[in-house]
Structures are given as structure tokens and as C-alpha cells.
C-alpha positions as YAML, in Angstrom:
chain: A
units: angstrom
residues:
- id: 1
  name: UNK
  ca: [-3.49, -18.78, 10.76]
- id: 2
  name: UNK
  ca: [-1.22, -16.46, 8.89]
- id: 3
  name: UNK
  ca: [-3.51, -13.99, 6.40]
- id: 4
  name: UNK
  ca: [-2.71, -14.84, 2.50]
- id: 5
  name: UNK
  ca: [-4.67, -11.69, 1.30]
- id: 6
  name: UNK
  ca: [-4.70, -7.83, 1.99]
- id: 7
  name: UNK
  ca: [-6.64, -5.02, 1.34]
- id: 8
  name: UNK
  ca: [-6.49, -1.45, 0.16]
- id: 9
  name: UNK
  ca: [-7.88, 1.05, -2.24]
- id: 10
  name: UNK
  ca: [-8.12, 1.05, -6.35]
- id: 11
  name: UNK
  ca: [-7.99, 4.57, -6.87]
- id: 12
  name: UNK
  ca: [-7.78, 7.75, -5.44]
- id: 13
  name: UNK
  ca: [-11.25, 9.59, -4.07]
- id: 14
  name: UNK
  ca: [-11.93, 12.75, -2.08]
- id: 15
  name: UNK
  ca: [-14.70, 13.70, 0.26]
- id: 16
  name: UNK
  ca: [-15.62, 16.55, 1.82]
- id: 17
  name: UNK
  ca: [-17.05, 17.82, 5.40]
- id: 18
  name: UNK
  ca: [-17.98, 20.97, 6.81]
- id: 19
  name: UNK
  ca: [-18.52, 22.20, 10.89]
- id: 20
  name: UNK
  ca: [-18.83, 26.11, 11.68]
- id: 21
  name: UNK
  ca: [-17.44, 27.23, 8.83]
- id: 22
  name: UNK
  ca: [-14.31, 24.71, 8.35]
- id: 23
  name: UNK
  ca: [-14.00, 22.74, 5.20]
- id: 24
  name: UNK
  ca: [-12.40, 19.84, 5.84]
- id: 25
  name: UNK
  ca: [-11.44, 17.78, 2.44]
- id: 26
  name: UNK
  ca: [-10.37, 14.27, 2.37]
- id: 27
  name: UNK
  ca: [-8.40, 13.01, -0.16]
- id: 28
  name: UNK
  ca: [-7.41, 8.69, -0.36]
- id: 29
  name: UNK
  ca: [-4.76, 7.22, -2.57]
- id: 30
  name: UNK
  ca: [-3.07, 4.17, -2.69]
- id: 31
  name: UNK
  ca: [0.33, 4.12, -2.36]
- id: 32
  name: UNK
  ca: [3.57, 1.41, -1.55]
- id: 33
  name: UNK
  ca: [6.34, 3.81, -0.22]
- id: 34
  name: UNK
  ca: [6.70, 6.75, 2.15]
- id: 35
  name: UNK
  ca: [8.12, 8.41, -0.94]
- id: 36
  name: UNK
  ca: [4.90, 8.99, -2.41]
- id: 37
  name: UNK
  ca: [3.71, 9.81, 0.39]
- id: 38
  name: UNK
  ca: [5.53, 12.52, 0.57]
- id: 39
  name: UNK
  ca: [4.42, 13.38, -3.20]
- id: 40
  name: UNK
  ca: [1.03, 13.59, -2.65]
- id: 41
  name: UNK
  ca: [1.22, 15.43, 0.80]
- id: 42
  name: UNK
  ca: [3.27, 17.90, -1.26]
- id: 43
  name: UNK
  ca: [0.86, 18.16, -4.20]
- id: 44
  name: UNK
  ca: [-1.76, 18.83, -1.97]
- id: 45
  name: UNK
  ca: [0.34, 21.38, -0.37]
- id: 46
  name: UNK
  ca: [0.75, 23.52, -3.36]
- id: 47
  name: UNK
  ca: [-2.92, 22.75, -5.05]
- id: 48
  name: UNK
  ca: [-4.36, 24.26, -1.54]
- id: 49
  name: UNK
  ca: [-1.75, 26.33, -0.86]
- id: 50
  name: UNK
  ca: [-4.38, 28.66, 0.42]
- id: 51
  name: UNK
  ca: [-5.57, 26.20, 3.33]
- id: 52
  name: UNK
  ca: [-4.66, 26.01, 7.03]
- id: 53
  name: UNK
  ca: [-4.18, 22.16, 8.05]
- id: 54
  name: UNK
  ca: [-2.35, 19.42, 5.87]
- id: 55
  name: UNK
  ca: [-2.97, 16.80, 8.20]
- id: 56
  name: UNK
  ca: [-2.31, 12.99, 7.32]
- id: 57
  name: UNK
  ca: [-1.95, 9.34, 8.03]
- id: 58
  name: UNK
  ca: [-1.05, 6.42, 6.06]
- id: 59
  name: UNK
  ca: [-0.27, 2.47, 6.85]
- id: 60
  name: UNK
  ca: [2.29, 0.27, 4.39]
- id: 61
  name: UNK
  ca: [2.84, -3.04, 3.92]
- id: 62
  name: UNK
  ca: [1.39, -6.16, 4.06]
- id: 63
  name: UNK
  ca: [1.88, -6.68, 7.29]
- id: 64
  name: UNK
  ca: [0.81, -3.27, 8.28]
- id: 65
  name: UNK
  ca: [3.79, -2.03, 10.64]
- id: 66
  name: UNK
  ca: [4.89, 0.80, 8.56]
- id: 67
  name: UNK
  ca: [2.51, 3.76, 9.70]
- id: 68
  name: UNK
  ca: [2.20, 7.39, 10.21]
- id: 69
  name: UNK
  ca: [-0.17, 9.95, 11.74]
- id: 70
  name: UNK
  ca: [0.79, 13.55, 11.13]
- id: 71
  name: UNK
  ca: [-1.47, 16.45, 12.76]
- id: 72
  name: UNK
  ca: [0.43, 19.24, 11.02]
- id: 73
  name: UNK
  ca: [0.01, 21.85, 13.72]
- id: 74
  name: UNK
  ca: [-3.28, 20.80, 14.99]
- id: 75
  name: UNK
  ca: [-3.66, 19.82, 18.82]
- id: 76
  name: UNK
  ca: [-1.79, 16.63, 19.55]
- id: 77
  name: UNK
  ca: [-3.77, 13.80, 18.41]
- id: 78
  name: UNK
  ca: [-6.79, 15.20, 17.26]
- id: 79
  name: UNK
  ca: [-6.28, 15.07, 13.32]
- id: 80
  name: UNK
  ca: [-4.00, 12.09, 12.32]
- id: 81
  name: UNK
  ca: [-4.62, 9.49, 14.77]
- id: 82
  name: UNK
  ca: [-8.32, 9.85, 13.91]
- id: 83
  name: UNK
  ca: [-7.24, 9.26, 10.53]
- id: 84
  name: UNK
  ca: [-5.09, 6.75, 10.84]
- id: 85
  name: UNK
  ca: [-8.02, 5.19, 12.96]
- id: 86
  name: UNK
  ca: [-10.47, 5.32, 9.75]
- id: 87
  name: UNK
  ca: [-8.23, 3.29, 7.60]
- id: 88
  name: UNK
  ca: [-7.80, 0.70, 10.45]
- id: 89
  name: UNK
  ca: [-11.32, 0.46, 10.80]
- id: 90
  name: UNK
  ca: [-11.63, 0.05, 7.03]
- id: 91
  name: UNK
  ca: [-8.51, -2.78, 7.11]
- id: 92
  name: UNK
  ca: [-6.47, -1.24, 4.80]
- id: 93
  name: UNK
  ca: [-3.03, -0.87, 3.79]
- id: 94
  name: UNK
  ca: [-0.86, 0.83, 1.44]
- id: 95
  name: UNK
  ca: [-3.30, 3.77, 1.94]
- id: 96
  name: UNK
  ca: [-2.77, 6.88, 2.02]
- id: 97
  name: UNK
  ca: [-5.19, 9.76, 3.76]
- id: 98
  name: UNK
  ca: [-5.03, 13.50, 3.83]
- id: 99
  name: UNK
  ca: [-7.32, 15.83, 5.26]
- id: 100
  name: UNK
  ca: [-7.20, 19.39, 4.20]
- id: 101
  name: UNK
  ca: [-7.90, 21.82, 6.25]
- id: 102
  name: UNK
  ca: [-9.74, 25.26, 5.28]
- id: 103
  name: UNK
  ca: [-10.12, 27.10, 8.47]
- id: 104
  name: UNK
  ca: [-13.69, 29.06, 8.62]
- id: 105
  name: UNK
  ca: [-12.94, 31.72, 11.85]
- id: 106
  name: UNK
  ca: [-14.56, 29.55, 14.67]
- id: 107
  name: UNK
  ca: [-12.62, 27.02, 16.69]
- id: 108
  name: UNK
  ca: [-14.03, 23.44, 16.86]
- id: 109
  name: UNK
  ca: [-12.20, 22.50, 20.11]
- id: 110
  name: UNK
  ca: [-10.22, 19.26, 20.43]
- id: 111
  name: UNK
  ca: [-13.50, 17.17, 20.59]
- id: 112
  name: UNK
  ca: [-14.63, 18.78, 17.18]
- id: 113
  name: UNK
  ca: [-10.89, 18.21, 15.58]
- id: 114
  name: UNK
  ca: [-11.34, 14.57, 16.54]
- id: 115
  name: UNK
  ca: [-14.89, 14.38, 14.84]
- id: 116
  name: UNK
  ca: [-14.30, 16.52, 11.36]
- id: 117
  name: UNK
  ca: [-10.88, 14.85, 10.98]
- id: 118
  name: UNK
  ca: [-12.06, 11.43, 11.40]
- id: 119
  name: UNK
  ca: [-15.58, 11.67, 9.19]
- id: 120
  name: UNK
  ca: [-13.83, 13.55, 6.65]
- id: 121
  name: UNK
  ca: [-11.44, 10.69, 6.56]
- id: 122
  name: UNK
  ca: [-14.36, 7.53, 6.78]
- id: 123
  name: UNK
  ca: [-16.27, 9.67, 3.70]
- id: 124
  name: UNK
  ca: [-13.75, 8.96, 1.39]
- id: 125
  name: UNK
  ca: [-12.91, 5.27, 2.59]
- id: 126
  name: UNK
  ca: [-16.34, 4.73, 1.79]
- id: 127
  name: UNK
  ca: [-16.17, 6.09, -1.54]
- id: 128
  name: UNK
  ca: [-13.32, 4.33, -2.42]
- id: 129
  name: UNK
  ca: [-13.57, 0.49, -3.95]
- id: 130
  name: UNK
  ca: [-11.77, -1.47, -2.53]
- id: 131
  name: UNK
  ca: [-9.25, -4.63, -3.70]
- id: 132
  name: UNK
  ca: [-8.44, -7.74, -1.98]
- id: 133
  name: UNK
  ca: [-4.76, -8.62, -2.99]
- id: 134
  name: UNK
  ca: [-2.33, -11.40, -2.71]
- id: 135
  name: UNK
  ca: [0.34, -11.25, -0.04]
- id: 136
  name: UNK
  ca: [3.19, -12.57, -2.26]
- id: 137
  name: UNK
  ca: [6.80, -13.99, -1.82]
- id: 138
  name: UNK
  ca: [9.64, -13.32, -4.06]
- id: 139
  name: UNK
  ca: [12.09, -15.92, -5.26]
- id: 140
  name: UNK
  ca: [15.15, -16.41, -7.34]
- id: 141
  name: UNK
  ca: [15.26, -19.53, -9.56]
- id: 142
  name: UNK
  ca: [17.84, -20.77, -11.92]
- id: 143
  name: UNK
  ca: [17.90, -23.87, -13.96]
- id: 144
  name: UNK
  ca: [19.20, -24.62, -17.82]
- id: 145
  name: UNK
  ca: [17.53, -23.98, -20.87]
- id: 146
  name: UNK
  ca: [16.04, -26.88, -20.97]
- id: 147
  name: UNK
  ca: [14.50, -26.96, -17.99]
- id: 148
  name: UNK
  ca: [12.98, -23.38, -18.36]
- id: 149
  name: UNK
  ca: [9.62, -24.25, -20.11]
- id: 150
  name: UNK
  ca: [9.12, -26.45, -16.66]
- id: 151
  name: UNK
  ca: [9.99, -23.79, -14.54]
- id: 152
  name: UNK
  ca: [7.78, -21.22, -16.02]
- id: 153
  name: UNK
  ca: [4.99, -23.88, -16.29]
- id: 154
  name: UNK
  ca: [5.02, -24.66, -12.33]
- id: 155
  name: UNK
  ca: [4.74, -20.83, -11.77]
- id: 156
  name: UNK
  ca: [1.78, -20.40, -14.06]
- id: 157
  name: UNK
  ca: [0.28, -23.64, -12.37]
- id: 158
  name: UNK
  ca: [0.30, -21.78, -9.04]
- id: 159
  name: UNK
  ca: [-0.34, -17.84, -10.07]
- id: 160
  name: UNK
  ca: [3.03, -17.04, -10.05]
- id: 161
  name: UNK
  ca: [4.27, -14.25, -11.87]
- id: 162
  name: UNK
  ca: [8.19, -14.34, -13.42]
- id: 163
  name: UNK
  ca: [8.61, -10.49, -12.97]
- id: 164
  name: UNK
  ca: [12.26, -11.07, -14.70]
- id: 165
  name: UNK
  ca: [14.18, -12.86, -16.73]
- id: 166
  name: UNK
  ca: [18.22, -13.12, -17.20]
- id: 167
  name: UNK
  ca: [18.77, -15.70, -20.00]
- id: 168
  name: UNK
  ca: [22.84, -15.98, -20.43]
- id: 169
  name: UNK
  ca: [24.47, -19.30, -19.90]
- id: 170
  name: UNK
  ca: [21.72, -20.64, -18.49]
- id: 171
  name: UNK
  ca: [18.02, -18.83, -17.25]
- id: 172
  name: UNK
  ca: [17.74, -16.89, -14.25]
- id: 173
  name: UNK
  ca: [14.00, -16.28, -12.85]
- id: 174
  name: UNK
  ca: [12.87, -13.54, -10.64]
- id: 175
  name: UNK
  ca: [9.50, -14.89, -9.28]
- id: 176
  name: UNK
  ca: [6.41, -13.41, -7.22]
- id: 177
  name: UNK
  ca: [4.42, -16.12, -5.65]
- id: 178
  name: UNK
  ca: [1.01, -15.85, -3.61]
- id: 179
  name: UNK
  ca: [1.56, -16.60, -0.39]
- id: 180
  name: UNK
  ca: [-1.39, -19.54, -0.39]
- id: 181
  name: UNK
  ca: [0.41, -21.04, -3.01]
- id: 182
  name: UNK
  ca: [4.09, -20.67, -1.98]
- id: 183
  name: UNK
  ca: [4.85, -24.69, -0.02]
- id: 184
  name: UNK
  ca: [3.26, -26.11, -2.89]
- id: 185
  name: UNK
  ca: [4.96, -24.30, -5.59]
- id: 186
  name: UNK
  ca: [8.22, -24.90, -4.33]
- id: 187
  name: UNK
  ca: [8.20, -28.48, -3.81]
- id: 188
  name: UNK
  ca: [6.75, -28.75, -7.43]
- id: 189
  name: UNK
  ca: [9.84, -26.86, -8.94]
- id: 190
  name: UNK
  ca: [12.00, -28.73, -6.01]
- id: 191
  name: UNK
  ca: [10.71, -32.41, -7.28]
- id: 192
  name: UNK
  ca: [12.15, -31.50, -10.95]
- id: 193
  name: UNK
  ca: [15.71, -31.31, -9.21]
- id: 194
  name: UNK
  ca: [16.90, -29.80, -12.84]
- id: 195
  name: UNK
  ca: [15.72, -25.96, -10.96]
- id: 196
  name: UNK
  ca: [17.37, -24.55, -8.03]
- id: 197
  name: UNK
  ca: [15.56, -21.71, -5.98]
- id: 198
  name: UNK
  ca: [17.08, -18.88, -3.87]
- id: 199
  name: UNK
  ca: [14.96, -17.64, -1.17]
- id: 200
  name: UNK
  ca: [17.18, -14.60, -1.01]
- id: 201
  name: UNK
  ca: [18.77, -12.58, -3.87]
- id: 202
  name: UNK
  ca: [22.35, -14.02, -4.82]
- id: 203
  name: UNK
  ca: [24.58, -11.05, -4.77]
...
């Protein structure tokens, strides 16, 4: 059965953890693209400009396939795979983890990496609140004036949101649909046969 729902963060948290004199400071956000990725990472960057380790992970999408781990010049594998791990254990998406590292003299080894990074990262996971979210669909409808009352009606009916609206010669509908209630919601607009739907942007 195909999941209808995802899950990721509401807001963004920090967490801290310290081993042998290393601070190790977590910092969650939620995020959509690998452009703000990059902002944050960046922000981070010059706000703890002073640190040693910027080291990251992040997973997009609803169907999770866009991911990262970065371990910013610490041994291969031992900062953002951890990471990434703690937002897979957490079944997230669209989340967004950096650990910043403040190095305190004493090396941890590659078995200490591995630990700091990946409690660091859980700490603030676990601070965060999470939101279940609707995996939605986007169509394109178009039907006459008349008809546009109906067509609006049907998406309200089944949680649909019109996210925009080109009224000229006749009304154009960009529509977000929740996945659960996508079959059902087009056959309703479908049966009026007054309003066509696109399932792919007319160019």
C-alpha cells in the first residue's frame, strides 16, 4: 500500500553534546530544496565561523530519494552518515541536520566521531515536534464560468487546495490534492463533464 502521509519537523531546534572537550551542536530545520540547504549550511558557517567541523545530512521529498550526507573533512563516514541515519530512524523528510563541530584538543577516534555525531544529531530530533503531512498531487483544471463554483466545491469536498487561479475567457485552476483523496476527487469533477483536468501542466 502506497503511504498517503509524511513526516518531518515544525520548526527549527538545536541540541548540544560534549566528549573530551569537543562541543558538538546540532542544529534541525525543515526545509523543501537543496537551495536552502545550502543557506543554512552557510549561515551556520559564518555564525560559527570560529568552529572546526560543518558536517551535515538532509533527506527531500516525499518519497525520500533526494539525500545527502556531508562529513566536511571528518574521516569518511563517521559524521554525516550517522546523521543522515538519525533522521531515518526518526522517518523524516524535508529535514535538514547540521552538526557543528568545536574541536576541544583530544581526538575522539572514528568510533567516537560516529557516537558524538549521531547523538548530537538524535538530541535535536527529539526536541523537535514533529508534523504528519499530506503527500499531495497537483492538477490543472479548466472549465467555464459557470461551472467554476462546482469545480471549487468538489476540491473543498475532498481537502483540496486551488493554489491558483487564471480567470480570462474561461477559469483555469491550479489544484493540490491529498493523495488519499485524489481517485475520488477526480471522478467527482470528471462526472460533471462541464470541467476538464490536466494531469500535467499545458505549456
Amino acid at each position: 500500500m502506497n503511504a498517503t502521509v509524511y513526516h518531518t519537523i515544525a520548526a527549527p531546534v538545536q541540541a548540544e553534546f560534549k566528549d573530551k572537550g569537543s562541543r558538538f551542536i546540532a542544529f534541525a530545520y525543515p526545509v523543501k530544496t537543496a537551495e536552502a540547504v545550502k543557506k543554512h549550511v552557510d549561515a551556520l558557517r559564518e555564525a560559527h565561523h570560529k568552529a572546526r567541523h560543518w558536517c551535515y545530512a538532509y533527506r527531500l521529498g516525499t518519497d525520500g530519494n533526494t539525500f545527502r550526507a556531508n562529513d566536511d573533512g571528518e574521516p569518511s563516514g563517521s559524521a554525516g552518515r550517522p546523521i543522515l541515519g538519525q533522521i531515518d530512524s526518526a522517518g523524516l523528510t524535508d529535514v535538514l541536520v547540521v552538526v557543528v563541530r568545536y574541536f576541544g584538543g583530544t581526538l575522539l577516534g572514528v568510533p567516537g566521531l560516529i557516537h558524538a555525531y549521531k547523538t548530537s544529531a538524535a538530541e535535536a530530533l527529539q526536541l523537535a515536534e514533529k508534523l504528519e503531512k499530506n503527500i499531495e498531487k497537483t492538477v490543472w483544471l479548466r472549465c467555464g464560468y459557470p461551472h467554476l463554483n462546482d469545480a471549487i466545491r468538489i476540491a473543498r469536498q475532498h481537502q483540496a487546495e486551488v493554489v491558483a487561479q487564471d480567470l480570462q475567457l474561461d477559469c483555469r485552476l491550479t489544484v493540490s490534492i491529498p493523495l488519499a483523496n485524489y481517485t475520488a476527487c477526480l471522478a467527482a469533477w470528471e462526472q460533471t463533464r462541464a470541467i476538464e483536468v490536466r494531469l500535467e501542466e499545458a505549456v
